[in-house]
XYZ file of N, CA, C and O in Angstrom:
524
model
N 104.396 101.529 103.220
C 104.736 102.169 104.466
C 104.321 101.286 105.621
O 103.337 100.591 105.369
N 104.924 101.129 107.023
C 104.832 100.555 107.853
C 103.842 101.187 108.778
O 104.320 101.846 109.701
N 102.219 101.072 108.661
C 101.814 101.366 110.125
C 102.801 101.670 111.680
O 103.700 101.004 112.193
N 102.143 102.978 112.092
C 103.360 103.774 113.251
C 101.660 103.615 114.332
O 100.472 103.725 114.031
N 102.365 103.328 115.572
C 101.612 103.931 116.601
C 101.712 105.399 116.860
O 102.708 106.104 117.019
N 100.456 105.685 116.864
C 100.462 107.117 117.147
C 99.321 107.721 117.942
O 99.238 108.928 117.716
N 98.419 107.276 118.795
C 97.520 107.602 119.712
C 97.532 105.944 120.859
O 97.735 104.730 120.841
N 97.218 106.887 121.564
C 96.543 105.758 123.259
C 95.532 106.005 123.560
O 95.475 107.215 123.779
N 94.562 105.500 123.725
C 93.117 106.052 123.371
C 92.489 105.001 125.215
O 92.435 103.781 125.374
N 92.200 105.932 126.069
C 91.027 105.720 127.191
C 90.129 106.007 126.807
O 89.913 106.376 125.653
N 89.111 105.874 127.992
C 87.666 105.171 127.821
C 87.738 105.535 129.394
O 88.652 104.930 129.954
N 86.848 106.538 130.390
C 86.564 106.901 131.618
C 85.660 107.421 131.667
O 85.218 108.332 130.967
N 85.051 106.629 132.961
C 83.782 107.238 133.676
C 83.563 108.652 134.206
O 82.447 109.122 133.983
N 84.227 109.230 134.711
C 84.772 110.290 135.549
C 85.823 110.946 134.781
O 86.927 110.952 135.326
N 85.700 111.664 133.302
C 86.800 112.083 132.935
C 87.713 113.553 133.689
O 88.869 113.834 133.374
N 87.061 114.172 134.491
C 87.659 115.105 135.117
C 88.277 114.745 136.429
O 89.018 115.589 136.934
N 88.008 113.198 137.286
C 88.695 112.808 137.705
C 90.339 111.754 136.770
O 91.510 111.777 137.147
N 89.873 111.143 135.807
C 91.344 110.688 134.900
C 91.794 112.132 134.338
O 92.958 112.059 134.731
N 91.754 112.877 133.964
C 92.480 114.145 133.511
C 93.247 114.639 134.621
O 94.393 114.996 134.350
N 92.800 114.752 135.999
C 93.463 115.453 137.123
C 94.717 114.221 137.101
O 95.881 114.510 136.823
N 94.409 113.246 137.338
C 94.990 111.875 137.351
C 96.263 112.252 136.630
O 97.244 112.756 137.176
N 96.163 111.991 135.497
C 97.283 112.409 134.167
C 98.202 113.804 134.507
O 99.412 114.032 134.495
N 97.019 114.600 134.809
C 98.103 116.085 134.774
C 99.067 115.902 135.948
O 100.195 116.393 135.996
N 98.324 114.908 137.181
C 99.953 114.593 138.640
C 100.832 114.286 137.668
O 101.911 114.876 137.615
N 100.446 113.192 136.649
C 101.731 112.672 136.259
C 102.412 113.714 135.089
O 103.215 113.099 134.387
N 102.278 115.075 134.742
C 102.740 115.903 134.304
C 102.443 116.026 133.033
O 103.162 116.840 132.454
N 101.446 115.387 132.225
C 101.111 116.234 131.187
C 99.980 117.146 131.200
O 99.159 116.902 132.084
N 99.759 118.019 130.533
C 99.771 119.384 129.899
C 97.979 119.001 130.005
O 97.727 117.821 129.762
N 97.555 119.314 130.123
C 95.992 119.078 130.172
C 95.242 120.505 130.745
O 95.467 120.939 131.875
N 94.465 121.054 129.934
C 93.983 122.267 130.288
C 92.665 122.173 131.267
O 91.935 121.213 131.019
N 92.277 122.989 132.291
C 91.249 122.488 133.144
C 89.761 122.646 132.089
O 88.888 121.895 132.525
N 89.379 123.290 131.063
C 88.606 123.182 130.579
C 88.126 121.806 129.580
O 87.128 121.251 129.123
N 89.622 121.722 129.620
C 89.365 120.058 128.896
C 88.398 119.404 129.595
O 87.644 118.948 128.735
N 87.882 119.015 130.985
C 87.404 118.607 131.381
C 85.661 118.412 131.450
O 84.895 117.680 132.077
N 85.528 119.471 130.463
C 84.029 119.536 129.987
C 83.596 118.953 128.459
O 82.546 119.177 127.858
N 84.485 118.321 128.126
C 84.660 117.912 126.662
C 84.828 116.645 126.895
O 85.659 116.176 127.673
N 83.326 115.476 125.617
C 83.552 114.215 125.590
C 84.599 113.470 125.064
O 84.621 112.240 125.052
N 85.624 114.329 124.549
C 86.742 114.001 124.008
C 87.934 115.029 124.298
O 87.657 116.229 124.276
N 89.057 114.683 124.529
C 90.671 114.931 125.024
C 91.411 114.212 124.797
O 91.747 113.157 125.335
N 91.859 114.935 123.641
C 93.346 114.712 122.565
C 94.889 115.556 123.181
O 94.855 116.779 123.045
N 95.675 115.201 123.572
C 97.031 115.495 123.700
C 97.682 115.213 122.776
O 97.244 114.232 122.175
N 99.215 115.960 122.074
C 100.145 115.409 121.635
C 101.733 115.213 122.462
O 102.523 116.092 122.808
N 101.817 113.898 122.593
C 103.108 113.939 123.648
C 104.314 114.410 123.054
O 104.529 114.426 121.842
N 105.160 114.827 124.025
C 106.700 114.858 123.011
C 107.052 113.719 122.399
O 106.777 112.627 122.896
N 107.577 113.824 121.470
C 107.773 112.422 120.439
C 106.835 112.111 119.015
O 107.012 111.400 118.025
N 105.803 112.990 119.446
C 104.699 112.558 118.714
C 103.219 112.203 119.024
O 102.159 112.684 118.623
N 103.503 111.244 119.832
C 102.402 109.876 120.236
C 101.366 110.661 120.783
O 101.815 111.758 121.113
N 100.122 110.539 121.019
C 98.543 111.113 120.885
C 98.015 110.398 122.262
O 98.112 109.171 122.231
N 97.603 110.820 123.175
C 96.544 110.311 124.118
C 95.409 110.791 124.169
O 95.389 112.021 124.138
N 94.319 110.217 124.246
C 93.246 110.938 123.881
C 92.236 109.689 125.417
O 92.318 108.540 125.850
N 91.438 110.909 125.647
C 89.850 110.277 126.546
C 88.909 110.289 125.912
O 88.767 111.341 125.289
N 88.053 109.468 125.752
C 87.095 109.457 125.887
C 85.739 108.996 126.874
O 85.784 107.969 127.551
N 84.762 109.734 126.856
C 83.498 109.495 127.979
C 83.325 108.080 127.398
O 83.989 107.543 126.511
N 81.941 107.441 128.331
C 81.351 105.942 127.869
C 80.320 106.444 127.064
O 79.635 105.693 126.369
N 80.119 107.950 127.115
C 79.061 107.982 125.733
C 79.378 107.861 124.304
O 78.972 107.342 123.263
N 80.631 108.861 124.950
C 81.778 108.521 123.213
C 81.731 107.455 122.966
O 80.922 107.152 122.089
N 82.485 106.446 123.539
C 82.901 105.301 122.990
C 81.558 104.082 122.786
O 81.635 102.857 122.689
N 80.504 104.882 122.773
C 79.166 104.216 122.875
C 78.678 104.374 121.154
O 78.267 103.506 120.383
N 78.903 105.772 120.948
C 78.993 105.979 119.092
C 79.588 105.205 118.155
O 79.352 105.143 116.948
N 80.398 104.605 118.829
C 81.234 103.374 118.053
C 80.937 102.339 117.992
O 80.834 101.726 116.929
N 80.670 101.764 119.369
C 79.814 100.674 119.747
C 78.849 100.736 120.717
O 79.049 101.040 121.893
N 77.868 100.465 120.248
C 76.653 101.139 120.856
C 76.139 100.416 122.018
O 75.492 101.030 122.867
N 76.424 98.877 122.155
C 76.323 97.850 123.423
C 77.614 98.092 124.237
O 77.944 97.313 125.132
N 78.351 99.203 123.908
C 79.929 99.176 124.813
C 79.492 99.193 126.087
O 78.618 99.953 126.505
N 80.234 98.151 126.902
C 80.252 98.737 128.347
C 81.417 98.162 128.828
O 82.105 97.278 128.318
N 81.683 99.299 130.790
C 82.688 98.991 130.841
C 83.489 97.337 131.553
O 82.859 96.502 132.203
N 84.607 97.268 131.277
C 85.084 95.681 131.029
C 85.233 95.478 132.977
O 85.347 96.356 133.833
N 85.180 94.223 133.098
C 85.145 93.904 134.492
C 86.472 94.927 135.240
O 87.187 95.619 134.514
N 86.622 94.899 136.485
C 87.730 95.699 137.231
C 89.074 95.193 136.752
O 89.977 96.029 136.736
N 89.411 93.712 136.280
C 90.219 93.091 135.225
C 90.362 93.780 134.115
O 91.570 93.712 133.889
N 89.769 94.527 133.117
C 89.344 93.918 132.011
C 89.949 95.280 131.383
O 90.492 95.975 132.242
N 89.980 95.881 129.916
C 90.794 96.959 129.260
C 90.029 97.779 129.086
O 88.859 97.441 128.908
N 90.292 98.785 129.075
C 90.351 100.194 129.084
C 90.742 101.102 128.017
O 90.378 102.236 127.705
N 91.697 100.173 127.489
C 92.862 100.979 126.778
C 92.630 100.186 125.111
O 92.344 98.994 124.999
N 92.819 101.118 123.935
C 93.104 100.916 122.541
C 94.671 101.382 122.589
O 95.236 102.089 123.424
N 95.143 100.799 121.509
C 96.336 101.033 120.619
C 95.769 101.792 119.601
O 94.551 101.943 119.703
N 96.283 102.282 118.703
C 95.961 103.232 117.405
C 97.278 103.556 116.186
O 97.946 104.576 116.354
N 97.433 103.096 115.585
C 97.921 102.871 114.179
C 97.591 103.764 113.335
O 96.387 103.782 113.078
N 98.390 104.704 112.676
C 98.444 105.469 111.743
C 98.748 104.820 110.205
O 99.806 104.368 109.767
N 97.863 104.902 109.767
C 98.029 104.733 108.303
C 98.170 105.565 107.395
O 98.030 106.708 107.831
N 98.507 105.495 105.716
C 99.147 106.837 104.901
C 97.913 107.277 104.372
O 97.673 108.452 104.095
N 96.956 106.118 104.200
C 95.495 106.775 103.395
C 94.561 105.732 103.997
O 94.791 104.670 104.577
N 93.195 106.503 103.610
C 92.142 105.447 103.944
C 92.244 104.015 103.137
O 91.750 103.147 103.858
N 92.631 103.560 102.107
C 92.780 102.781 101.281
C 93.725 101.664 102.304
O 93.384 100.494 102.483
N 94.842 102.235 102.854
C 95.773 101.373 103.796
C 94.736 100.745 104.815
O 94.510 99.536 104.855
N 94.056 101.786 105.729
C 93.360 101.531 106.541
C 92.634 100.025 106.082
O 92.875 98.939 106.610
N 91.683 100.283 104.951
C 90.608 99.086 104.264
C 91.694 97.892 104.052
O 91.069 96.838 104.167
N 92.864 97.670 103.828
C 93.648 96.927 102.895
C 94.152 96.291 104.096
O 93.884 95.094 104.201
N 94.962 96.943 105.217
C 95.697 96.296 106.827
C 94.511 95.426 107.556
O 94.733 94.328 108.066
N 93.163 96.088 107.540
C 92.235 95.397 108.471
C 92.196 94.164 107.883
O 92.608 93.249 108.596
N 91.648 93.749 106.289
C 91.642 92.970 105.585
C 92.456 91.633 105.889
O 91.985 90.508 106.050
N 94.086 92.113 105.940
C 94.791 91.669 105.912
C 95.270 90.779 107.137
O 95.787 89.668 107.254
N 94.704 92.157 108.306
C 94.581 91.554 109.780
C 93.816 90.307 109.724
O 94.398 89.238 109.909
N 92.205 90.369 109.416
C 91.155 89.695 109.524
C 91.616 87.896 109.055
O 91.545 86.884 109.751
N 92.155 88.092 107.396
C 92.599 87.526 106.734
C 93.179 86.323 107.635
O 92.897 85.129 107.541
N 94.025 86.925 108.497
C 95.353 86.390 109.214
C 94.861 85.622 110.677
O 95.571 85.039 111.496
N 93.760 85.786 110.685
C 92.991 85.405 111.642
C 92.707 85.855 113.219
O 92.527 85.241 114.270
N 92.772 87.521 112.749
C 92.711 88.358 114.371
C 91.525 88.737 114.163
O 91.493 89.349 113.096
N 90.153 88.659 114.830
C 89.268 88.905 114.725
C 88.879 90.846 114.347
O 89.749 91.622 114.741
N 88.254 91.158 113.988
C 87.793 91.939 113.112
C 86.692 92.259 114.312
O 85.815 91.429 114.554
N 86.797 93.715 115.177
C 85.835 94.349 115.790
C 84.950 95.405 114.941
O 83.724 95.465 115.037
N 85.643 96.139 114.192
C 84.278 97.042 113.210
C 84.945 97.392 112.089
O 86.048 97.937 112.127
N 84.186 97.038 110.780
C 84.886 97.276 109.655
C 84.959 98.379 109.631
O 84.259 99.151 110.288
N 86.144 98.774 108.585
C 86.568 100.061 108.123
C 85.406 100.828 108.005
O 84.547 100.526 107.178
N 85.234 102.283 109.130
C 84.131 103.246 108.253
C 84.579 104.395 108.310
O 85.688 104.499 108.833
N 83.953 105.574 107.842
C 83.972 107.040 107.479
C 84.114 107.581 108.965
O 83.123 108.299 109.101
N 84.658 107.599 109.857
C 84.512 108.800 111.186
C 84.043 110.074 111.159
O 84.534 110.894 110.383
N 82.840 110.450 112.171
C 82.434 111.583 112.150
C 83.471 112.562 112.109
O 83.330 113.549 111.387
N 85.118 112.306 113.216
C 85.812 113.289 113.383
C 86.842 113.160 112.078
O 88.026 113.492 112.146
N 86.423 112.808 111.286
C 87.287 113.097 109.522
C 88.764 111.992 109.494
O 89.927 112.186 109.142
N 88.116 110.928 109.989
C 89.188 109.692 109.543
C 88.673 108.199 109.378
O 88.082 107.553 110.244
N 89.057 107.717 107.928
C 89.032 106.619 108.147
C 89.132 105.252 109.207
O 90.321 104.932 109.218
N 88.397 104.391 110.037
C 88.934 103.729 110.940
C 88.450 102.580 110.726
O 87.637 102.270 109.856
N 89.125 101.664 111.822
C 88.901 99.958 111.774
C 89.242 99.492 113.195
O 89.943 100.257 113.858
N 89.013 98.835 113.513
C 89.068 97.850 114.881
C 89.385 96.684 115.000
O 88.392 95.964 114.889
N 90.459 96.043 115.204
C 90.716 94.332 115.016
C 90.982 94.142 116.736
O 90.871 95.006 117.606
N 91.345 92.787 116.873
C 91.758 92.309 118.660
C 93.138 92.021 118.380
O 93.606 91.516 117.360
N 93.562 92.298 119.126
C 94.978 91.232 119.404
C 94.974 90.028 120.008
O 93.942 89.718 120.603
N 95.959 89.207 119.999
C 95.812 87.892 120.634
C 96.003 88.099 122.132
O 96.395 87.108 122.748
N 95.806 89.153 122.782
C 95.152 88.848 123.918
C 93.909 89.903 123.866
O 93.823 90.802 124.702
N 92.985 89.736 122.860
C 91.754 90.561 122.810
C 91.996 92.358 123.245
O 91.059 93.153 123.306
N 93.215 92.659 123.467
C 92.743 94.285 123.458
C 92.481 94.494 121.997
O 92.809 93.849 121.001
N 91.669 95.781 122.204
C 91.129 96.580 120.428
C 92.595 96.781 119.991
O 93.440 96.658 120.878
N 93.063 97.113 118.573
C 94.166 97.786 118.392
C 93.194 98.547 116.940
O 92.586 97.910 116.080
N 93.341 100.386 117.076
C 92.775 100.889 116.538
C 93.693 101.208 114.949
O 94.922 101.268 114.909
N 92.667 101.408 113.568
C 94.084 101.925 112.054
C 92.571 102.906 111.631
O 91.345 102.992 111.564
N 93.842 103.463 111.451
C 93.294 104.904 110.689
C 93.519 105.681 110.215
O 94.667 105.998 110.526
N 92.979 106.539 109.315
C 93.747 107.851 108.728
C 93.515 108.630 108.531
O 92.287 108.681 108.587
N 94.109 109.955 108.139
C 93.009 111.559 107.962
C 92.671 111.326 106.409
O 93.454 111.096 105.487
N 91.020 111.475 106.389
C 90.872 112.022 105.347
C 91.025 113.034 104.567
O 90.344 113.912 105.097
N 91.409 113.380 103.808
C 91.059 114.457 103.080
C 90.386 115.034 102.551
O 90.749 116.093 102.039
């Protein structure tokens, strides 16, 4: 099976100021969302946007901070069919010579994940639901 994009994953300081942000531009965002270190949407089509605080994204990487006024913000995210894909694509990424940000592990929120760069260093996130 072909890895699908299927989440856009931020990273904000002020998530109840980026949520107001998003909802001008018309998606669906509930005002209570705004008390939660994490906010998951599903867009029409499919595709997943999700926030996270800098504490969140601090559980992942624990030296994270944020990138100069230049610098990204933003993951890609890749759906895979099983955790096994997940372990096997990073591999394969790594292999191929895209650097390798965090090996495949167990996610607290019940999915396999991995972290590689692209050749212009954004993260691009693979993962999958466990079962």
């Amino acid at each position: 099976m072909t890895p699908r994009l299927n989440m856009i994953g931020l990273v904000t300081d002020d998530l109840p100021a980026s949520l107001a942000f998003y909802r001008r531009l018309g998606l669906d965002l509930p005002e209570e969302a705004a008390e939660q270190p994490h906010v998951e949407i599903t867009l029409p089509g499919g595709i997943r946007i999700a926030w996270d605080t800098m504490e969140v994204a601090r559980t992942t990487f624990p030296n994270w901070q944020p990138p100069a006024p230049d610098g990204q913000r933003m993951a890609l995210a890749f759906l895979c069919d099983t955790p096994a894909e997940v372990d096997a694509l990073y591999a394969e990424l790594v292999a191929a010579g895209h650097p390798g940000e965090k090996e495949p592990w167990d996610a607290f929120w019940g999915q396999r994940y991995a972290v590689v760069r692209d050749p212009d260093g954004n993260t691009v996130d693979l993962f999958a639901w466990q079962n």
